[in-house]
PDB file of C-alpha atoms in Angstrom:
ATOM      1  CA  MET A  13     -42.917   5.950 -82.454  1.00 98.00           C
ATOM      2  CA  ALA A  14     -43.801   5.374 -78.806  1.00 98.00           C
ATOM      3  CA  LEU A  15     -46.334   7.509 -76.949  1.00 98.00           C
ATOM      4  CA  GLY A  16     -47.587   7.137 -73.421  1.00 98.00           C
ATOM      5  CA  SER A  17     -47.071   7.402 -69.700  1.00 98.00           C
ATOM      6  CA  SER A  18     -44.785   5.763 -67.151  1.00 98.00           C
ATOM      7  CA  MET A  19     -46.184   2.298 -67.882  1.00 98.00           C
ATOM      8  CA  ALA A  20     -44.443   2.621 -71.245  1.00 98.00           C
ATOM      9  CA  ALA A  21     -41.530   4.817 -70.144  1.00 98.00           C
ATOM     10  CA  GLY A  22     -40.290   2.401 -67.467  1.00 98.00           C
ATOM     11  CA  PRO A  23     -39.115   4.663 -64.615  1.00 98.00           C
ATOM     12  CA  GLY A  24     -36.337   3.141 -62.548  1.00 97.00           C
ATOM     13  CA  ILE A  25     -35.414   0.401 -65.020  1.00 98.00           C
ATOM     14  CA  ALA A  26     -31.729   1.050 -65.658  1.00 96.00           C
ATOM     15  CA  PRO A  27     -30.211   2.481 -67.716  1.00 97.00           C
ATOM     16  CA  ARG A  28     -31.994   5.737 -68.479  1.00 97.00           C
ATOM     17  CA  ALA A  29     -32.572   6.393 -72.176  1.00 98.00           C
ATOM     18  CA  PRO A  30     -29.635   8.561 -73.350  1.00 96.00           C
ATOM     19  CA  GLY A  31     -30.546  12.212 -73.694  1.00 95.00           C
ATOM     20  CA  SER A  32     -33.990  11.817 -72.162  1.00 97.00           C
ATOM     21  CA  PRO A  33     -35.235  14.185 -69.447  1.00 97.00           C
ATOM     22  CA  ARG A  34     -34.766  12.722 -65.989  1.00 96.00           C
ATOM     23  CA  THR A  35     -38.343  13.650 -65.144  1.00 97.00           C
ATOM     24  CA  ALA A  36     -39.596  11.487 -68.017  1.00 98.00           C
ATOM     25  CA  GLY A  37     -38.367   8.332 -66.288  1.00 98.00           C
ATOM     26  CA  ARG A  38     -37.647   6.897 -69.726  1.00 98.00           C
ATOM     27  CA  SER A  39     -35.665   3.655 -69.687  1.00 98.00           C
ATOM     28  CA  ALA A  40     -33.403   2.362 -72.450  1.00 98.00           C
ATOM     29  CA  ARG A  41     -34.933  -1.041 -71.666  1.00 98.00           C
ATOM     30  CA  ASN A  42     -38.588  -0.083 -71.871  1.00 98.00           C
ATOM     31  CA  TYR A  43     -40.793  -1.961 -74.288  1.00 98.00           C
ATOM     32  CA  PRO A  44     -40.465   0.652 -77.088  1.00 98.00           C
ATOM     33  CA  HIS A  45     -36.676   0.281 -77.098  1.00 98.00           C
ATOM     34  CA  LEU A  46     -36.878  -3.510 -76.984  1.00 98.00           C
ATOM     35  CA  VAL A  47     -39.424  -3.602 -79.820  1.00 98.00           C
ATOM     36  CA  ALA A  48     -37.386  -1.281 -82.011  1.00 98.00           C
ATOM     37  CA  ALA A  49     -34.293  -3.432 -81.501  1.00 98.00           C
ATOM     38  CA  ALA A  50     -36.193  -6.633 -82.265  1.00 98.00           C
ATOM     39  CA  LEU A  51     -37.795  -5.267 -85.438  1.00 98.00           C
ATOM     40  CA  GLY A  52     -34.817  -3.228 -86.652  1.00 97.00           C
ATOM     41  CA  LEU A  53     -36.723   0.050 -86.486  1.00 97.00           C
ATOM     42  CA  ASP A  54     -35.483   3.538 -85.715  1.00 98.00           C
ATOM     43  CA  LEU A  55     -37.171   4.679 -82.507  1.00 98.00           C
ATOM     44  CA  VAL A  56     -38.630   8.004 -81.474  1.00 98.00           C
ATOM     45  CA  ASP A  57     -39.677   7.565 -77.843  1.00 98.00           C
ATOM     46  CA  VAL A  58     -41.634  10.444 -76.325  1.00 98.00           C
ATOM     47  CA  THR A  59     -43.155   8.494 -73.434  1.00 98.00           C
ATOM     48  CA  TYR A  60     -43.217  10.527 -70.230  1.00 98.00           C
ATOM     49  CA  SER A  61     -44.009   9.527 -66.664  1.00 98.00           C
ATOM     50  CA  GLY A  62     -47.163  11.181 -65.389  1.00 98.00           C
ATOM     51  CA  ALA A  63     -48.575  11.773 -68.872  1.00 98.00           C
ATOM     52  CA  THR A  64     -52.319  11.947 -69.421  1.00 98.00           C
ATOM     53  CA  THR A  65     -54.279  11.830 -72.662  1.00 98.00           C
ATOM     54  CA  ALA A  66     -54.143  15.637 -72.631  1.00 98.00           C
ATOM     55  CA  HIS A  67     -50.330  15.468 -72.658  1.00 98.00           C
ATOM     56  CA  VAL A  68     -50.545  13.219 -75.696  1.00 98.00           C
ATOM     57  CA  LEU A  69     -53.023  15.416 -77.545  1.00 98.00           C
ATOM     58  CA  SER A  70     -52.698  19.055 -76.601  1.00 98.00           C
ATOM     59  CA  GLU A  71     -50.797  19.960 -73.424  1.00 98.00           C
ATOM     60  CA  SER A  72     -47.082  20.377 -72.825  1.00 98.00           C
ATOM     61  CA  GLN A  73     -45.495  18.470 -69.945  1.00 98.00           C
ATOM     62  CA  ARG A  74     -42.523  19.936 -68.082  1.00 96.00           C
ATOM     63  CA  GLY A  75     -41.541  21.802 -71.219  1.00 96.00           C
ATOM     64  CA  ALA A  76     -42.048  18.836 -73.559  1.00 98.00           C
ATOM     65  CA  PRO A  77     -44.556  19.485 -76.363  1.00 98.00           C
ATOM     66  CA  PRO A  78     -47.700  17.366 -76.735  1.00 98.00           C
ATOM     67  CA  GLN A  79     -46.532  13.888 -77.663  1.00 98.00           C
ATOM     68  CA  ILE A  80     -48.686  13.742 -80.796  1.00 98.00           C
ATOM     69  CA  HIS A  81     -46.552  16.498 -82.339  1.00 98.00           C
ATOM     70  CA  ALA A  82     -43.723  14.000 -82.790  1.00 98.00           C
ATOM     71  CA  LEU A  83     -45.681  12.200 -85.516  1.00 98.00           C
ATOM     72  CA  ASP A  84     -44.894  13.278 -89.080  1.00 96.00           C
ATOM     73  CA  GLY A  85     -46.614  10.612 -91.186  1.00 96.00           C
ATOM     74  CA  SER A  86     -43.484   8.583 -91.905  1.00 97.00           C
ATOM     75  CA  GLU A  87     -44.076   6.106 -89.069  1.00 98.00           C
ATOM     76  CA  THR A  88     -44.198   2.346 -89.620  1.00 97.00           C
ATOM     77  CA  LEU A  89     -45.341   1.439 -86.105  1.00 98.00           C
ATOM     78  CA  VAL A  90     -46.905   3.568 -83.360  1.00 98.00           C
ATOM     79  CA  THR A  91     -47.523   2.265 -79.844  1.00 98.00           C
ATOM     80  CA  VAL A  92     -49.439   4.055 -77.107  1.00 98.00           C
ATOM     81  CA  THR A  93     -50.057   3.227 -73.456  1.00 98.00           C
ATOM     82  CA  ILE A  94     -52.147   5.939 -71.836  1.00 98.00           C
ATOM     83  CA  GLY A  95     -55.244   6.573 -69.714  1.00 98.00           C
ATOM     84  CA  GLY A  96     -54.202   5.391 -66.285  1.00 98.00           C
ATOM     85  CA  ASN A  97     -53.265   8.852 -65.053  1.00 98.00           C
ATOM     86  CA  ASP A  98     -56.553  10.252 -66.353  1.00 98.00           C
ATOM     87  CA  ALA A  99     -58.325   7.747 -64.121  1.00 98.00           C
ATOM     88  CA  GLY A 100     -55.899   8.199 -61.227  1.00 97.00           C
ATOM     89  CA  TYR A 101     -55.153   4.464 -61.226  1.00 98.00           C
ATOM     90  CA  VAL A 102     -51.618   4.179 -59.799  1.00 97.00           C
ATOM     91  CA  PRO A 103     -52.008   7.317 -57.641  1.00 96.00           C
ATOM     92  CA  MET A 104     -55.139   5.735 -56.165  1.00 97.00           C
ATOM     93  CA  LEU A 105     -53.276   2.516 -55.360  1.00 97.00           C
ATOM     94  CA  PHE A 106     -50.378   4.470 -53.892  1.00 94.00           C
ATOM     95  CA  ALA A 107     -52.807   6.434 -51.705  1.00 94.00           C
ATOM     96  CA  ALA A 108     -54.470   3.208 -50.596  1.00 95.00           C
ATOM     97  CA  GLY A 109     -51.131   1.824 -49.446  1.00 92.00           C
ATOM     98  CA  LEU A 110     -50.374   4.730 -47.129  1.00 90.00           C
ATOM     99  CA  PRO A 111     -51.191   4.524 -43.403  1.00 87.00           C
ATOM    100  CA  ARG A 112     -54.792   5.590 -42.816  1.00 84.00           C
ATOM    101  CA  PRO A 113     -53.890   8.477 -40.435  1.00 86.00           C
ATOM    102  CA  VAL A 114     -52.176  10.190 -43.384  1.00 85.00           C
ATOM    103  CA  ARG A 115     -55.602  10.729 -44.910  1.00 82.00           C
ATOM    104  CA  ARG A 116     -56.306  13.263 -42.160  1.00 82.00           C
ATOM    105  CA  VAL A 117     -53.218  15.408 -42.839  1.00 87.00           C
ATOM    106  CA  PRO A 118     -54.258  18.903 -44.005  1.00 85.00           C
ATOM    107  CA  LEU A 119     -54.141  19.451 -47.771  1.00 82.00           C
ATOM    108  CA  LEU A 120     -52.495  16.097 -48.521  1.00 88.00           C
ATOM    109  CA  GLY A 121     -55.341  14.250 -46.848  1.00 89.00           C
ATOM    110  CA  ALA A 122     -57.919  15.953 -49.034  1.00 91.00           C
ATOM    111  CA  ARG A 123     -56.104  14.808 -52.178  1.00 92.00           C
ATOM    112  CA  LEU A 124     -55.771  11.264 -50.859  1.00 94.00           C
ATOM    113  CA  ARG A 125     -59.461  11.109 -49.987  1.00 93.00           C
ATOM    114  CA  GLU A 126     -60.355  12.332 -53.471  1.00 95.00           C
ATOM    115  CA  LEU A 127     -58.211   9.636 -55.059  1.00 96.00           C
ATOM    116  CA  LEU A 128     -59.895   6.992 -52.916  1.00 97.00           C
ATOM    117  CA  ASP A 129     -63.436   8.279 -53.516  1.00 97.00           C
ATOM    118  CA  PRO A 130     -65.252   5.782 -55.796  1.00 97.00           C
ATOM    119  CA  SER A 131     -67.524   8.475 -57.222  1.00 98.00           C
ATOM    120  CA  ALA A 132     -64.553  10.594 -58.267  1.00 98.00           C
ATOM    121  CA  ARG A 133     -62.835   7.602 -59.861  1.00 98.00           C
ATOM    122  CA  TYR A 134     -66.002   6.570 -61.728  1.00 97.00           C
ATOM    123  CA  LEU A 135     -66.350  10.085 -63.148  1.00 97.00           C
ATOM    124  CA  ALA A 136     -62.703  10.119 -64.191  1.00 98.00           C
ATOM    125  CA  LEU A 137     -63.109   6.757 -65.916  1.00 98.00           C
ATOM    126  CA  ALA A 138     -66.160   7.999 -67.814  1.00 96.00           C
ATOM    127  CA  GLU A 139     -64.116  10.880 -69.204  1.00 97.00           C
ATOM    128  CA  THR A 140     -61.140   8.637 -69.975  1.00 98.00           C
ATOM    129  CA  GLY A 141     -63.076   6.525 -72.461  1.00 97.00           C
ATOM    130  CA  ALA A 142     -63.801   9.426 -74.803  1.00 97.00           C
ATOM    131  CA  ALA A 143     -60.239  10.718 -74.442  1.00 98.00           C
ATOM    132  CA  LEU A 144     -58.776   7.361 -75.489  1.00 98.00           C
ATOM    133  CA  VAL A 145     -60.921   7.375 -78.614  1.00 98.00           C
ATOM    134  CA  GLU A 146     -59.645  10.859 -79.453  1.00 98.00           C
ATOM    135  CA  VAL A 147     -56.060   9.639 -78.995  1.00 98.00           C
ATOM    136  CA  GLY A 148     -56.650   6.785 -81.432  1.00 98.00           C
ATOM    137  CA  ARG A 149     -58.308   9.013 -84.012  1.00 98.00           C
ATOM    138  CA  GLU A 150     -55.576  11.645 -83.880  1.00 98.00           C
ATOM    139  CA  ILE A 151     -52.774   9.083 -84.194  1.00 98.00           C
ATOM    140  CA  ARG A 152     -54.525   7.514 -87.192  1.00 98.00           C
ATOM    141  CA  ARG A 153     -54.945  10.956 -88.773  1.00 98.00           C
ATOM    142  CA  ARG A 154     -51.305  11.929 -88.326  1.00 98.00           C
ATOM    143  CA  ALA A 155     -49.817   8.510 -89.122  1.00 98.00           C
ATOM    144  CA  PRO A 156     -52.174   7.108 -91.778  1.00 97.00           C
ATOM    145  CA  HIS A 157     -49.734   4.497 -93.059  1.00 97.00           C
ATOM    146  CA  ALA A 158     -48.591   3.160 -89.688  1.00 98.00           C
ATOM    147  CA  THR A 159     -49.639   0.136 -87.728  1.00 98.00           C
ATOM    148  CA  VAL A 160     -51.096   1.698 -84.571  1.00 98.00           C
ATOM    149  CA  LEU A 161     -51.255  -0.400 -81.414  1.00 98.00           C
ATOM    150  CA  PHE A 162     -52.883   0.449 -78.123  1.00 98.00           C
ATOM    151  CA  VAL A 163     -50.928  -1.397 -75.432  1.00 98.00           C
ATOM    152  CA  ASP A 164     -52.981  -1.753 -72.265  1.00 98.00           C
ATOM    153  CA  TYR A 165     -51.677  -1.907 -68.707  1.00 98.00           C
ATOM    154  CA  LEU A 166     -49.884  -4.851 -67.159  1.00 98.00           C
ATOM    155  CA  THR A 167     -51.920  -6.390 -64.358  1.00 98.00           C
ATOM    156  CA  LEU A 168     -50.913  -4.990 -60.987  1.00 98.00           C
ATOM    157  CA  LEU A 169     -53.418  -6.614 -58.624  1.00 98.00           C
ATOM    158  CA  PRO A 170     -54.382 -10.235 -58.026  1.00 98.00           C
ATOM    159  CA  ALA A 171     -57.913 -11.020 -59.217  1.00 97.00           C
ATOM    160  CA  THR A 172     -58.870 -12.364 -55.790  1.00 97.00           C
ATOM    161  CA  GLY A 173     -57.409 -12.656 -52.335  1.00 96.00           C
ATOM    162  CA  PRO A 174     -55.226 -10.311 -50.300  1.00 96.00           C
ATOM    163  CA  ALA A 175     -52.819  -7.706 -51.604  1.00 97.00           C
ATOM    164  CA  PRO A 176     -51.290  -6.074 -48.513  1.00 96.00           C
ATOM    165  CA  PRO A 177     -51.115  -3.232 -47.624  1.00 95.00           C
ATOM    166  CA  LEU A 178     -54.174  -2.645 -49.835  1.00 96.00           C
ATOM    167  CA  ARG A 179     -57.419  -3.876 -48.362  1.00 92.00           C
ATOM    168  CA  GLY A 180     -61.189  -3.770 -48.354  1.00 94.00           C
ATOM    169  CA  ALA A 181     -62.954  -1.143 -50.399  1.00 96.00           C
ATOM    170  CA  ASP A 182     -59.682   0.312 -51.665  1.00 96.00           C
ATOM    171  CA  LEU A 183     -58.655  -3.004 -53.185  1.00 97.00           C
ATOM    172  CA  THR A 184     -62.096  -3.454 -54.736  1.00 98.00           C
ATOM    173  CA  LEU A 185     -61.892   0.028 -56.254  1.00 98.00           C
ATOM    174  CA  GLY A 186     -58.422  -0.651 -57.649  1.00 98.00           C
ATOM    175  CA  ARG A 187     -59.643  -3.830 -59.332  1.00 98.00           C
ATOM    176  CA  HIS A 188     -62.604  -1.974 -60.800  1.00 98.00           C
ATOM    177  CA  ILE A 189     -60.389   0.761 -62.230  1.00 98.00           C
ATOM    178  CA  ALA A 190     -58.044  -1.811 -63.776  1.00 98.00           C
ATOM    179  CA  ALA A 191     -60.861  -3.786 -65.386  1.00 98.00           C
ATOM    180  CA  THR A 192     -62.543  -0.661 -66.707  1.00 98.00           C
ATOM    181  CA  LEU A 193     -59.314   0.741 -68.153  1.00 98.00           C
ATOM    182  CA  GLU A 194     -58.713  -2.560 -69.906  1.00 98.00           C
ATOM    183  CA  GLN A 195     -62.175  -2.463 -71.478  1.00 98.00           C
ATOM    184  CA  LEU A 196     -61.978   1.228 -72.402  1.00 98.00           C
ATOM    185  CA  THR A 197     -58.642   0.677 -74.139  1.00 98.00           C
ATOM    186  CA  ALA A 198     -60.049  -2.246 -76.128  1.00 98.00           C
ATOM    187  CA  ASP A 199     -63.109  -0.205 -77.053  1.00 98.00           C
ATOM    188  CA  ALA A 200     -60.973   2.732 -78.208  1.00 98.00           C
ATOM    189  CA  ALA A 201     -58.786   0.495 -80.343  1.00 98.00           C
ATOM    190  CA  LYS A 202     -61.823  -1.043 -82.015  1.00 98.00           C
ATOM    191  CA  ALA A 203     -63.573   2.298 -82.542  1.00 98.00           C
ATOM    192  CA  THR A 204     -60.547   3.874 -84.220  1.00 98.00           C
ATOM    193  CA  GLY A 205     -59.250   0.994 -86.326  1.00 97.00           C
ATOM    194  CA  CYS A 206     -56.177   0.455 -84.195  1.00 98.00           C
ATOM    195  CA  GLY A 207     -54.751  -2.808 -82.960  1.00 98.00           C
ATOM    196  CA  LEU A 208     -54.724  -3.927 -79.341  1.00 98.00           C
ATOM    197  CA  VAL A 209     -51.904  -5.542 -77.393  1.00 98.00           C
ATOM    198  CA  PRO A 210     -53.609  -7.199 -74.385  1.00 98.00           C
ATOM    199  CA  ALA A 211     -50.850  -6.898 -71.806  1.00 98.00           C
ATOM    200  CA  ALA A 212     -53.373  -7.005 -68.953  1.00 98.00           C
ATOM    201  CA  GLU A 213     -54.718 -10.377 -70.040  1.00 98.00           C
ATOM    202  CA  ALA A 214     -51.260 -11.831 -70.643  1.00 98.00           C
ATOM    203  CA  SER A 215     -50.097 -10.822 -67.167  1.00 98.00           C
ATOM    204  CA  ARG A 216     -53.005 -12.057 -65.012  1.00 98.00           C
ATOM    205  CA  ASN A 217     -50.736 -14.611 -63.331  1.00 98.00           C
ATOM    206  CA  HIS A 218     -47.789 -12.205 -63.125  1.00 98.00           C
ATOM    207  CA  HIS A 219     -49.317  -9.515 -60.904  1.00 98.00           C
ATOM    208  CA  ALA A 220     -47.136  -7.741 -58.362  1.00 98.00           C
ATOM    209  CA  TRP A 221     -47.957 -10.199 -55.546  1.00 98.00           C
ATOM    210  CA  SER A 222     -47.289 -13.315 -57.643  1.00 98.00           C
ATOM    211  CA  GLY A 223     -44.241 -15.563 -57.570  1.00 98.00           C
ATOM    212  CA  THR A 224     -43.172 -14.340 -61.028  1.00 98.00           C
ATOM    213  CA  PRO A 225     -44.168 -10.660 -61.039  1.00 98.00           C
ATOM    214  CA  TRP A 226     -43.976  -8.410 -64.076  1.00 98.00           C
ATOM    215  CA  THR A 227     -44.784  -5.378 -61.920  1.00 98.00           C
ATOM    216  CA  THR A 228     -43.622  -4.056 -58.571  1.00 98.00           C
ATOM    217  CA  LEU A 229     -45.259  -3.912 -55.156  1.00 97.00           C
ATOM    218  CA  PRO A 230     -46.384  -0.684 -53.482  1.00 94.00           C
ATOM    219  CA  SER A 231     -43.581   0.958 -51.534  1.00 91.00           C
ATOM    220  CA  LEU A 232     -41.668   4.189 -51.315  1.00 86.00           C
ATOM    221  CA  PRO A 233     -39.564   4.926 -54.417  1.00 88.00           C
ATOM    222  CA  ILE A 234     -35.971   3.725 -54.153  1.00 88.00           C
ATOM    223  CA  PRO A 235     -33.366   5.247 -56.513  1.00 87.00           C
ATOM    224  CA  GLY A 236     -31.983   2.722 -58.955  1.00 87.00           C
ATOM    225  CA  ARG A 237     -34.963   0.384 -58.738  1.00 94.00           C
ATOM    226  CA  PRO A 238     -38.133   0.152 -60.844  1.00 97.00           C
ATOM    227  CA  ALA A 239     -40.815   2.512 -59.586  1.00 97.00           C
ATOM    228  CA  PRO A 240     -43.437   1.076 -57.212  1.00 97.00           C
ATOM    229  CA  LEU A 241     -46.598  -0.236 -58.903  1.00 97.00           C
ATOM    230  CA  HIS A 242     -44.916  -0.166 -62.316  1.00 98.00           C
ATOM    231  CA  PRO A 243     -43.387  -2.660 -64.743  1.00 98.00           C
ATOM    232  CA  ASN A 244     -40.111  -4.334 -63.879  1.00 98.00           C
ATOM    233  CA  ALA A 245     -37.571  -5.471 -66.466  1.00 98.00           C
ATOM    234  CA  ASP A 246     -39.313  -8.831 -66.928  1.00 98.00           C
ATOM    235  CA  GLY A 247     -42.601  -7.046 -67.493  1.00 98.00           C
ATOM    236  CA  MET A 248     -41.117  -4.773 -70.121  1.00 98.00           C
ATOM    237  CA  ARG A 249     -39.607  -7.744 -71.928  1.00 98.00           C
ATOM    238  CA  ALA A 250     -42.950  -9.559 -71.859  1.00 98.00           C
ATOM    239  CA  VAL A 251     -44.803  -6.547 -73.254  1.00 98.00           C
ATOM    240  CA  ALA A 252     -42.162  -6.118 -75.954  1.00 98.00           C
ATOM    241  CA  ASP A 253     -42.669  -9.733 -77.028  1.00 98.00           C
ATOM    242  CA  LEU A 254     -46.420  -9.142 -77.241  1.00 98.00           C
ATOM    243  CA  VAL A 255     -45.947  -5.997 -79.326  1.00 98.00           C
ATOM    244  CA  VAL A 256     -43.529  -7.737 -81.694  1.00 98.00           C
ATOM    245  CA  ALA A 257     -46.016 -10.559 -82.194  1.00 98.00           C
ATOM    246  CA  ALA A 258     -48.854  -8.098 -82.830  1.00 98.00           C
ATOM    247  CA  ALA A 259     -46.794  -6.086 -85.312  1.00 96.00           C
ATOM    248  CA  ALA A 260     -45.723  -9.147 -87.311  1.00 86.00           C
TER     249      ALA A 260
END
């Protein structure tokens, strides 16, 4: 069983998972599909691009029921990658990559400024920690016999140095969000008796600006290509290998 957001769904990595909603951005080569094939498991993949912890626990998303409802207690392995949208992580980086005059556009500019406001991001992160713990507890309650693995986010940003078009305070904020999400995910896994797959740590040298990236650079979305600031096919394969090792 795979739960989570676009970092697990794999938007733009062809081909699309058969029968999946187009809005889910669910790839047939995302890490859940690769793990299931490697371990010989039947897969139920309810990952959905844009999902928050609320969409996992209690809220429908574009007509899809809360992801947790897919669990029935028969699961052998459950993976979950979630929390980034609660914190506004990728939206914040996307906003930071836009030309600065866009921040003054009516309505849109207000949203961009909110995403780039450190105080707003810090508050969102504070709320994300408790939500991740609730996700872990509810998965453990509904799938008591399963191995449950939190899979954290692949590293997007270099630890130091430039990452154009991101710069200055925006880049610093993005690094802070990434580091905090990594720690909150580890804390939630420990607090709820779940395992942790440290994709962020494993991908430090494979950030989007590296010579061997596992994620994509900021840009405008291009049909048929992995979504900007998301895993590419190599990244999904790397995460799948980590999950298989953790589940062994």
